Amino acid sequence: MTAGQISGSRTPPPERQQELWNTVFGDDYQAMGEPESLDNPGKPLWIYALAGSVAIALVGAVLWAFLAGPLASNTPSATNTAAAKPSTSASAAPTKAASSIPRLPRWSGKAAPVTGVVANPSAGITIPRLGGTWQQDQRATVKTTYGFDTRQYVITGTNSSAQILTGPLPAKLASAFTSEDDLEPVIKQVVLNARKRFFPEGNTVKKIAQQPIKVGQSSGRVIAYALTSGTEKATIVTAAINTGKDVPAIVYMSIPSTSKQLLPDVNTVIKQIKVTPTS
């Protein structure tokens, strides 16, 4: 059989064509384009497509669970940590400001001798009577001039002196006393009154020390201020003591900066305040 005989103009029937092909290519040859037998079908394409979709969905679900879902890490990011962490600077400021005021210092130097006591029955206290350059003011005008019952003083200049005043809280300042547990408003009013009465106008003060004190069974408080005016400077130390009376007892002391050698006497007075029994 020649090629001309196979490709002649007359097309043989299909059975003859298959016989011719088998003769040329062999009996096991499967014609191109002939569908596979349905008795042993291959996997349809939609199964592969479905499997691929399911795999993609599973991968997406796992990624979501670990990145944003219930399996996500509980460790906050740096940004979230910074945002969630409260700022400490603003809240620490008040605490630092309150704790920066120290207790009353122990001033160095030689203190004046103690020569006795100065009793103040109306205030319910006694304080030490100081010797050395200190003097007791015996004038009858002490109360009207200074607003307190007793006065010790040292003349330190032409128009200045160190002084120690004691007495009950003056009546005009009594409204400042609202609680035995908070005596600072009382002390502030006493110091404000002294600034107006004993020092030049335009003076300013700065708190330099404060602490609670205990006098026997009585509670009290002491505050020290640095005063500055156009012509002078001074240290003011004021104590308020609960004595069981209607108003606290007051011990007011002022020492000009030109007489700093008298500052140790402040420690002597504060340490030796005593509350007298009420009648």
PDB file of C-alpha atoms in Angstrom:
ATOM      1  CA  MET A   1       0.000   0.000   0.000  1.00  0.00           C
ATOM      2  CA  THR A   2       1.358   3.350  -1.002  1.00  0.00           C
ATOM      3  CA  ALA A   3       0.796   6.832   0.443  1.00  0.00           C
ATOM      4  CA  GLY A   4      -1.173   7.703  -2.690  1.00  0.00           C
ATOM      5  CA  GLN A   5      -3.550   4.895  -2.050  1.00  0.00           C
ATOM      6  CA  ILE A   6      -4.214   6.133   1.565  1.00  0.00           C
ATOM      7  CA  SER A   7      -4.644   9.776   0.641  1.00  0.00           C
ATOM      8  CA  GLY A   8      -6.690   9.200  -2.493  1.00  0.00           C
ATOM      9  CA  SER A   9      -9.673  11.355  -3.354  1.00  0.00           C
ATOM     10  CA  ARG A  10     -12.071   8.698  -2.217  1.00  0.00           C
ATOM     11  CA  THR A  11     -12.465   8.611   1.532  1.00  0.00           C
ATOM     12  CA  PRO A  12     -12.914   5.082   2.865  1.00  0.00           C
ATOM     13  CA  PRO A  13     -15.549   4.377   5.514  1.00  0.00           C
ATOM     14  CA  PRO A  14     -14.577   4.852   9.187  1.00  0.00           C
ATOM     15  CA  GLU A  15     -14.106   1.137   9.805  1.00  0.00           C
ATOM     16  CA  ARG A  16     -11.687   0.943   6.880  1.00  0.00           C
ATOM     17  CA  GLN A  17      -9.843   4.071   8.077  1.00  0.00           C
ATOM     18  CA  GLN A  18      -9.293   2.481  11.508  1.00  0.00           C
ATOM     19  CA  GLU A  19      -8.065  -0.709   9.886  1.00  0.00           C
ATOM     20  CA  LEU A  20      -5.620   1.281   7.800  1.00  0.00           C
ATOM     21  CA  TRP A  21      -4.354   3.236  10.832  1.00  0.00           C
ATOM     22  CA  ASN A  22      -3.890   0.032  12.834  1.00  0.00           C
ATOM     23  CA  THR A  23      -1.920  -1.414   9.974  1.00  0.00           C
ATOM     24  CA  VAL A  24       0.405   1.597   9.956  1.00  0.00           C
ATOM     25  CA  PHE A  25       0.668   2.442  13.731  1.00  0.00           C
ATOM     26  CA  GLY A  26      -0.268  -0.855  15.424  1.00  0.00           C
ATOM     27  CA  ASP A  27      -3.323  -2.238  17.181  1.00  0.00           C
ATOM     28  CA  ASP A  28      -2.687  -0.424  20.535  1.00  0.00           C
ATOM     29  CA  TYR A  29      -2.741   3.104  19.087  1.00  0.00           C
ATOM     30  CA  GLN A  30      -5.579   5.397  20.325  1.00  0.00           C
ATOM     31  CA  ALA A  31      -6.802   7.928  17.829  1.00  0.00           C
ATOM     32  CA  MET A  32      -5.991  11.595  18.606  1.00  0.00           C
ATOM     33  CA  GLY A  33      -8.969  13.465  19.968  1.00  0.00           C
ATOM     34  CA  GLU A  34     -10.864  10.330  20.933  1.00  0.00           C
ATOM     35  CA  PRO A  35     -12.369  10.699  24.444  1.00  0.00           C
ATOM     36  CA  GLU A  36     -11.182   8.445  27.250  1.00  0.00           C
ATOM     37  CA  SER A  37     -13.392   5.517  28.121  1.00  0.00           C
ATOM     38  CA  LEU A  38     -16.145   6.325  30.612  1.00  0.00           C
ATOM     39  CA  ASP A  39     -15.524   2.969  32.248  1.00  0.00           C
ATOM     40  CA  ASN A  40     -12.285   4.445  33.763  1.00  0.00           C
ATOM     41  CA  PRO A  41     -13.027   8.154  33.929  1.00  0.00           C
ATOM     42  CA  GLY A  42     -10.362  10.698  34.994  1.00  0.00           C
ATOM     43  CA  LYS A  43     -11.009  13.314  37.782  1.00  0.00           C
ATOM     44  CA  PRO A  44     -13.102  16.184  36.467  1.00  0.00           C
ATOM     45  CA  LEU A  45     -11.592  19.650  36.478  1.00  0.00           C
ATOM     46  CA  TRP A  46     -14.187  20.990  38.955  1.00  0.00           C
ATOM     47  CA  ILE A  47     -12.791  18.700  41.647  1.00  0.00           C
ATOM     48  CA  TYR A  48      -9.351  20.309  41.295  1.00  0.00           C
ATOM     49  CA  ALA A  49     -10.908  23.755  41.366  1.00  0.00           C
ATOM     50  CA  LEU A  50     -12.897  22.920  44.500  1.00  0.00           C
ATOM     51  CA  ALA A  51      -9.845  21.462  46.232  1.00  0.00           C
ATOM     52  CA  GLY A  52      -7.813  24.561  45.424  1.00  0.00           C
ATOM     53  CA  SER A  53     -10.536  26.846  46.798  1.00  0.00           C
ATOM     54  CA  VAL A  54     -10.794  24.844  50.010  1.00  0.00           C
ATOM     55  CA  ALA A  55      -6.998  24.961  50.489  1.00  0.00           C
ATOM     56  CA  ILE A  56      -6.895  28.740  49.976  1.00  0.00           C
ATOM     57  CA  ALA A  57      -9.752  29.205  52.455  1.00  0.00           C
ATOM     58  CA  LEU A  58      -7.992  27.065  55.074  1.00  0.00           C
ATOM     59  CA  VAL A  59      -4.742  29.007  54.704  1.00  0.00           C
ATOM     60  CA  GLY A  60      -6.609  32.290  55.057  1.00  0.00           C
ATOM     61  CA  ALA A  61      -8.422  31.062  58.180  1.00  0.00           C
ATOM     62  CA  VAL A  62      -5.194  29.938  59.835  1.00  0.00           C
ATOM     63  CA  LEU A  63      -3.492  33.251  59.084  1.00  0.00           C
ATOM     64  CA  TRP A  64      -6.443  35.181  60.525  1.00  0.00           C
ATOM     65  CA  ALA A  65      -6.473  33.036  63.688  1.00  0.00           C
ATOM     66  CA  PHE A  66      -2.804  33.695  64.391  1.00  0.00           C
ATOM     67  CA  LEU A  67      -2.664  37.350  63.352  1.00  0.00           C
ATOM     68  CA  ALA A  68      -5.970  38.802  64.495  1.00  0.00           C
ATOM     69  CA  GLY A  69      -8.109  36.024  65.925  1.00  0.00           C
ATOM     70  CA  PRO A  70      -8.152  34.077  69.178  1.00  0.00           C
ATOM     71  CA  LEU A  71      -4.663  32.677  68.621  1.00  0.00           C
ATOM     72  CA  ALA A  72      -3.120  36.117  68.143  1.00  0.00           C
ATOM     73  CA  SER A  73      -0.260  37.009  70.498  1.00  0.00           C
ATOM     74  CA  ASN A  74      -1.247  38.938  73.643  1.00  0.00           C
ATOM     75  CA  THR A  75       1.986  40.900  73.581  1.00  0.00           C
ATOM     76  CA  PRO A  76       1.050  44.501  72.744  1.00  0.00           C
ATOM     77  CA  SER A  77       2.875  46.317  70.034  1.00  0.00           C
ATOM     78  CA  ALA A  78       5.309  49.061  70.851  1.00  0.00           C
ATOM     79  CA  THR A  79       2.810  51.671  69.690  1.00  0.00           C
ATOM     80  CA  ASN A  80      -0.008  50.268  71.801  1.00  0.00           C
ATOM     81  CA  THR A  81       2.294  49.940  74.815  1.00  0.00           C
ATOM     82  CA  ALA A  82       3.319  53.548  74.512  1.00  0.00           C
ATOM     83  CA  ALA A  83      -0.293  54.630  74.149  1.00  0.00           C
ATOM     84  CA  ALA A  84      -1.551  52.514  77.043  1.00  0.00           C
ATOM     85  CA  LYS A  85       1.234  53.330  79.469  1.00  0.00           C
ATOM     86  CA  PRO A  86       0.167  56.300  81.572  1.00  0.00           C
ATOM     87  CA  SER A  87       2.405  59.301  81.721  1.00  0.00           C
ATOM     88  CA  THR A  88       4.205  59.535  85.060  1.00  0.00           C
ATOM     89  CA  SER A  89       5.575  63.052  84.742  1.00  0.00           C
ATOM     90  CA  ALA A  90       2.286  64.847  85.457  1.00  0.00           C
ATOM     91  CA  SER A  91       1.268  62.633  88.416  1.00  0.00           C
ATOM     92  CA  ALA A  92       4.757  62.611  89.950  1.00  0.00           C
ATOM     93  CA  ALA A  93       5.047  66.381  90.003  1.00  0.00           C
ATOM     94  CA  PRO A  94       2.658  66.992  92.941  1.00  0.00           C
ATOM     95  CA  THR A  95       4.253  64.158  94.942  1.00  0.00           C
ATOM     96  CA  LYS A  96       7.719  65.462  94.249  1.00  0.00           C
ATOM     97  CA  ALA A  97       6.658  69.011  95.117  1.00  0.00           C
ATOM     98  CA  ALA A  98       5.116  67.888  98.421  1.00  0.00           C
ATOM     99  CA  SER A  99       8.092  65.736  99.420  1.00  0.00           C
ATOM    100  CA  SER A 100      10.654  68.394  98.449  1.00  0.00           C
ATOM    101  CA  ILE A 101       9.848  70.448 101.578  1.00  0.00           C
ATOM    102  CA  PRO A 102      12.191  69.097 104.292  1.00  0.00           C
ATOM    103  CA  ARG A 103      11.727  68.923 108.023  1.00  0.00           C
ATOM    104  CA  LEU A 104      12.869  71.784 110.249  1.00  0.00           C
ATOM    105  CA  PRO A 105      16.671  71.885 110.045  1.00  0.00           C
ATOM    106  CA  ARG A 106      18.950  71.690 113.036  1.00  0.00           C
ATOM    107  CA  TRP A 107      20.743  75.005 112.645  1.00  0.00           C
ATOM    108  CA  SER A 108      24.414  74.906 113.490  1.00  0.00           C
ATOM    109  CA  GLY A 109      26.011  77.221 115.986  1.00  0.00           C
ATOM    110  CA  LYS A 110      25.896  77.933 119.707  1.00  0.00           C
ATOM    111  CA  ALA A 111      22.394  78.369 121.095  1.00  0.00           C
ATOM    112  CA  ALA A 112      21.560  80.867 123.813  1.00  0.00           C
ATOM    113  CA  PRO A 113      21.331  79.478 127.341  1.00  0.00           C
ATOM    114  CA  VAL A 114      17.944  78.751 128.873  1.00  0.00           C
ATOM    115  CA  THR A 115      17.373  80.785 132.029  1.00  0.00           C
ATOM    116  CA  GLY A 116      13.802  79.820 132.883  1.00  0.00           C
ATOM    117  CA  VAL A 117      10.342  79.522 131.369  1.00  0.00           C
ATOM    118  CA  VAL A 118       7.840  81.964 129.945  1.00  0.00           C
ATOM    119  CA  ALA A 119       4.316  80.910 130.883  1.00  0.00           C
ATOM    120  CA  ASN A 120       1.276  81.794 128.826  1.00  0.00           C
ATOM    121  CA  PRO A 121      -1.842  80.591 130.690  1.00  0.00           C
ATOM    122  CA  SER A 122      -4.302  81.946 128.136  1.00  0.00           C
ATOM    123  CA  ALA A 123      -2.600  79.899 125.400  1.00  0.00           C
ATOM    124  CA  GLY A 124      -2.026  76.886 127.639  1.00  0.00           C
ATOM    125  CA  ILE A 125       1.724  76.592 126.956  1.00  0.00           C
ATOM    126  CA  THR A 126       5.141  77.492 128.278  1.00  0.00           C
ATOM    127  CA  ILE A 127       8.346  78.101 126.301  1.00  0.00           C
ATOM    128  CA  PRO A 128      11.965  78.471 127.453  1.00  0.00           C
ATOM    129  CA  ARG A 129      13.178  81.872 128.549  1.00  0.00           C
ATOM    130  CA  LEU A 130      16.380  82.569 126.643  1.00  0.00           C
ATOM    131  CA  GLY A 131      19.451  84.316 128.047  1.00  0.00           C
ATOM    132  CA  GLY A 132      22.400  85.826 126.280  1.00  0.00           C
ATOM    133  CA  THR A 133      21.322  88.722 124.059  1.00  0.00           C
ATOM    134  CA  TRP A 134      17.622  87.864 124.403  1.00  0.00           C
ATOM    135  CA  GLN A 135      15.439  90.129 126.535  1.00  0.00           C
ATOM    136  CA  GLN A 136      11.941  89.737 127.968  1.00  0.00           C
ATOM    137  CA  ASP A 137       9.548  92.481 126.883  1.00  0.00           C
ATOM    138  CA  GLN A 138       7.809  93.511 130.091  1.00  0.00           C
ATOM    139  CA  ARG A 139       5.767  96.404 128.721  1.00  0.00           C
ATOM    140  CA  ALA A 140       2.014  96.421 129.250  1.00  0.00           C
ATOM    141  CA  THR A 141       1.546  97.321 125.595  1.00  0.00           C
ATOM    142  CA  VAL A 142       2.886  94.008 124.230  1.00  0.00           C
ATOM    143  CA  LYS A 143      -0.610  92.634 123.571  1.00  0.00           C
ATOM    144  CA  THR A 144      -1.897  95.708 121.743  1.00  0.00           C
ATOM    145  CA  THR A 145       1.337  96.307 119.839  1.00  0.00           C
ATOM    146  CA  TYR A 146       2.164  92.779 118.720  1.00  0.00           C
ATOM    147  CA  GLY A 147      -1.144  90.913 119.056  1.00  0.00           C
ATOM    148  CA  PHE A 148       0.300  88.254 121.417  1.00  0.00           C
ATOM    149  CA  ASP A 149       0.690  87.879 125.161  1.00  0.00           C
ATOM    150  CA  THR A 150       4.461  87.426 125.540  1.00  0.00           C
ATOM    151  CA  ARG A 151       7.510  88.645 123.663  1.00  0.00           C
ATOM    152  CA  GLN A 152      11.243  87.963 123.786  1.00  0.00           C
ATOM    153  CA  TYR A 153      13.494  89.970 121.485  1.00  0.00           C
ATOM    154  CA  VAL A 154      17.005  90.850 120.359  1.00  0.00           C
ATOM    155  CA  ILE A 155      17.654  94.232 118.735  1.00  0.00           C
ATOM    156  CA  THR A 156      19.527  93.448 115.495  1.00  0.00           C
ATOM    157  CA  GLY A 157      19.528  96.834 113.752  1.00  0.00           C
ATOM    158  CA  THR A 158      18.127 100.329 113.771  1.00  0.00           C
ATOM    159  CA  ASN A 159      14.696  99.177 112.655  1.00  0.00           C
ATOM    160  CA  SER A 160      14.883  95.411 113.022  1.00  0.00           C
ATOM    161  CA  SER A 161      14.852  92.815 115.752  1.00  0.00           C
ATOM    162  CA  ALA A 162      14.584  89.077 116.276  1.00  0.00           C
ATOM    163  CA  GLN A 163      11.524  88.153 118.295  1.00  0.00           C
ATOM    164  CA  ILE A 164       9.562  85.297 119.826  1.00  0.00           C
ATOM    165  CA  LEU A 165       5.844  85.804 120.397  1.00  0.00           C
ATOM    166  CA  THR A 166       3.390  83.469 122.106  1.00  0.00           C
ATOM    167  CA  GLY A 167      -0.343  83.476 122.728  1.00  0.00           C
ATOM    168  CA  PRO A 168      -3.619  81.976 121.640  1.00  0.00           C
ATOM    169  CA  LEU A 169      -4.557  82.369 117.981  1.00  0.00           C
ATOM    170  CA  PRO A 170      -5.749  86.002 117.716  1.00  0.00           C
ATOM    171  CA  ALA A 171      -9.531  86.386 117.522  1.00  0.00           C
ATOM    172  CA  LYS A 172      -9.394  88.086 114.114  1.00  0.00           C
ATOM    173  CA  LEU A 173      -7.640  85.000 112.701  1.00  0.00           C
ATOM    174  CA  ALA A 174      -9.827  82.417 114.467  1.00  0.00           C
ATOM    175  CA  SER A 175     -11.827  81.624 111.318  1.00  0.00           C
ATOM    176  CA  ALA A 176      -8.712  79.916 109.899  1.00  0.00           C
ATOM    177  CA  PHE A 177      -9.007  77.186 112.551  1.00  0.00           C
ATOM    178  CA  THR A 178     -11.400  74.561 111.223  1.00  0.00           C
ATOM    179  CA  SER A 179      -9.726  71.290 112.204  1.00  0.00           C
ATOM    180  CA  GLU A 180      -7.155  70.089 114.735  1.00  0.00           C
ATOM    181  CA  ASP A 181      -5.851  67.774 112.004  1.00  0.00           C
ATOM    182  CA  ASP A 182      -5.022  70.614 109.609  1.00  0.00           C
ATOM    183  CA  LEU A 183      -3.193  73.517 111.246  1.00  0.00           C
ATOM    184  CA  GLU A 184      -1.477  74.842 108.135  1.00  0.00           C
ATOM    185  CA  PRO A 185      -4.250  77.378 107.341  1.00  0.00           C
ATOM    186  CA  VAL A 186      -3.819  78.749 110.882  1.00  0.00           C
ATOM    187  CA  ILE A 187      -0.061  79.140 110.454  1.00  0.00           C
ATOM    188  CA  LYS A 188      -0.493  80.770 107.057  1.00  0.00           C
ATOM    189  CA  GLN A 189      -2.821  83.407 108.487  1.00  0.00           C
ATOM    190  CA  VAL A 190      -0.466  84.132 111.390  1.00  0.00           C
ATOM    191  CA  VAL A 191       2.459  84.594 108.988  1.00  0.00           C
ATOM    192  CA  LEU A 192       0.401  86.732 106.617  1.00  0.00           C
ATOM    193  CA  ASN A 193      -0.623  88.983 109.510  1.00  0.00           C
ATOM    194  CA  ALA A 194       3.014  89.266 110.660  1.00  0.00           C
ATOM    195  CA  ARG A 195       4.184  90.171 107.151  1.00  0.00           C
ATOM    196  CA  LYS A 196       1.724  93.056 107.078  1.00  0.00           C
ATOM    197  CA  ARG A 197       2.513  94.166 110.606  1.00  0.00           C
ATOM    198  CA  PHE A 198       6.280  93.754 110.998  1.00  0.00           C
ATOM    199  CA  PHE A 199       7.833  93.907 107.527  1.00  0.00           C
ATOM    200  CA  PRO A 200       7.964  96.359 104.604  1.00  0.00           C
ATOM    201  CA  GLU A 201       5.265  96.167 101.937  1.00  0.00           C
ATOM    202  CA  GLY A 202       5.886  94.023  98.877  1.00  0.00           C
ATOM    203  CA  ASN A 203       7.611  91.243 100.817  1.00  0.00           C
ATOM    204  CA  THR A 204       7.386  87.629  99.661  1.00  0.00           C
ATOM    205  CA  VAL A 205       7.795  84.300 101.446  1.00  0.00           C
ATOM    206  CA  LYS A 206       8.843  80.803 100.415  1.00  0.00           C
ATOM    207  CA  LYS A 207       8.192  77.688 102.500  1.00  0.00           C
ATOM    208  CA  ILE A 208      11.514  76.067 103.392  1.00  0.00           C
ATOM    209  CA  ALA A 209      10.580  73.495 106.071  1.00  0.00           C
ATOM    210  CA  GLN A 210       7.553  71.857 107.664  1.00  0.00           C
ATOM    211  CA  GLN A 211       6.711  68.974 109.941  1.00  0.00           C
ATOM    212  CA  PRO A 212       4.162  67.750 112.470  1.00  0.00           C
ATOM    213  CA  ILE A 213       5.177  68.036 116.123  1.00  0.00           C
ATOM    214  CA  LYS A 214       4.078  66.315 119.283  1.00  0.00           C
ATOM    215  CA  VAL A 215       3.972  68.251 122.578  1.00  0.00           C
ATOM    216  CA  GLY A 216       3.182  65.758 125.297  1.00  0.00           C
ATOM    217  CA  GLN A 217      -0.145  64.281 124.209  1.00  0.00           C
ATOM    218  CA  SER A 218      -0.985  67.291 122.042  1.00  0.00           C
ATOM    219  CA  SER A 219      -0.494  67.483 118.294  1.00  0.00           C
ATOM    220  CA  GLY A 220       0.834  70.452 116.396  1.00  0.00           C
ATOM    221  CA  ARG A 221       2.583  71.637 113.296  1.00  0.00           C
ATOM    222  CA  VAL A 222       5.551  73.889 112.535  1.00  0.00           C
ATOM    223  CA  ILE A 223       6.357  75.633 109.246  1.00  0.00           C
ATOM    224  CA  ALA A 224       9.405  77.746 108.341  1.00  0.00           C
ATOM    225  CA  TYR A 225       9.485  80.414 105.634  1.00  0.00           C
ATOM    226  CA  ALA A 226      12.203  82.500 104.015  1.00  0.00           C
ATOM    227  CA  LEU A 227      11.005  86.116 103.757  1.00  0.00           C
ATOM    228  CA  THR A 228      12.416  88.612 101.280  1.00  0.00           C
ATOM    229  CA  SER A 229      11.632  92.307 100.963  1.00  0.00           C
ATOM    230  CA  GLY A 230      13.311  95.229  99.237  1.00  0.00           C
ATOM    231  CA  THR A 231      15.361  96.076 102.314  1.00  0.00           C
ATOM    232  CA  GLU A 232      15.719  92.898 104.363  1.00  0.00           C
ATOM    233  CA  LYS A 233      15.518  89.127 104.590  1.00  0.00           C
ATOM    234  CA  ALA A 234      14.409  86.953 107.466  1.00  0.00           C
ATOM    235  CA  THR A 235      13.553  83.423 108.537  1.00  0.00           C
ATOM    236  CA  ILE A 236      10.062  83.015 109.989  1.00  0.00           C
ATOM    237  CA  VAL A 237       9.187  79.907 111.999  1.00  0.00           C
ATOM    238  CA  THR A 238       5.664  79.437 113.358  1.00  0.00           C
ATOM    239  CA  ALA A 239       4.181  76.599 115.394  1.00  0.00           C
ATOM    240  CA  ALA A 240       0.507  75.900 116.131  1.00  0.00           C
ATOM    241  CA  ILE A 241      -0.357  73.487 118.966  1.00  0.00           C
ATOM    242  CA  ASN A 242      -3.688  71.932 119.896  1.00  0.00           C
ATOM    243  CA  THR A 243      -4.105  72.488 123.640  1.00  0.00           C
ATOM    244  CA  GLY A 244      -7.749  71.570 124.094  1.00  0.00           C
ATOM    245  CA  LYS A 245      -8.794  75.220 124.115  1.00  0.00           C
ATOM    246  CA  ASP A 246     -11.094  76.903 121.622  1.00  0.00           C
ATOM    247  CA  VAL A 247      -8.155  77.921 119.417  1.00  0.00           C
ATOM    248  CA  PRO A 248      -4.577  76.612 119.067  1.00  0.00           C
ATOM    249  CA  ALA A 249      -1.607  78.105 120.872  1.00  0.00           C
ATOM    250  CA  ILE A 250       0.819  80.001 118.631  1.00  0.00           C
ATOM    251  CA  VAL A 251       4.594  80.352 118.874  1.00  0.00           C
ATOM    252  CA  TYR A 252       5.887  82.854 116.301  1.00  0.00           C
ATOM    253  CA  MET A 253       9.614  83.474 115.727  1.00  0.00           C
ATOM    254  CA  SER A 254      11.456  85.700 113.238  1.00  0.00           C
ATOM    255  CA  ILE A 255      15.223  85.944 112.805  1.00  0.00           C
ATOM    256  CA  PRO A 256      16.697  88.589 110.435  1.00  0.00           C
ATOM    257  CA  SER A 257      19.309  87.333 107.986  1.00  0.00           C
ATOM    258  CA  THR A 258      21.824  89.729 109.591  1.00  0.00           C
ATOM    259  CA  SER A 259      21.575  87.705 112.837  1.00  0.00           C
ATOM    260  CA  LYS A 260      21.794  84.111 111.599  1.00  0.00           C
ATOM    261  CA  GLN A 261      23.731  83.209 114.744  1.00  0.00           C
ATOM    262  CA  LEU A 262      20.358  83.260 116.537  1.00  0.00           C
ATOM    263  CA  LEU A 263      18.844  80.491 114.389  1.00  0.00           C
ATOM    264  CA  PRO A 264      19.901  77.660 116.763  1.00  0.00           C
ATOM    265  CA  ASP A 265      17.629  79.283 119.366  1.00  0.00           C
ATOM    266  CA  VAL A 266      14.672  78.351 117.163  1.00  0.00           C
ATOM    267  CA  ASN A 267      15.473  74.665 117.720  1.00  0.00           C
ATOM    268  CA  THR A 268      15.693  75.264 121.481  1.00  0.00           C
ATOM    269  CA  VAL A 269      12.259  76.864 121.627  1.00  0.00           C
ATOM    270  CA  ILE A 270      10.505  74.253 119.450  1.00  0.00           C
ATOM    271  CA  LYS A 271      11.961  71.378 121.467  1.00  0.00           C
ATOM    272  CA  GLN A 272      11.002  72.843 124.820  1.00  0.00           C
ATOM    273  CA  ILE A 273       7.403  73.895 124.212  1.00  0.00           C
ATOM    274  CA  LYS A 274       5.156  72.393 126.874  1.00  0.00           C
ATOM    275  CA  VAL A 275       1.388  72.252 127.199  1.00  0.00           C
ATOM    276  CA  THR A 276       0.126  73.247 130.645  1.00  0.00           C
ATOM    277  CA  PRO A 277      -2.828  71.450 132.248  1.00  0.00           C
ATOM    278  CA  THR A 278      -6.160  73.172 131.734  1.00  0.00           C
ATOM    279  CA  SER A 279      -7.973  74.296 134.836  1.00  0.00           C
TER     280      SER A 279
END
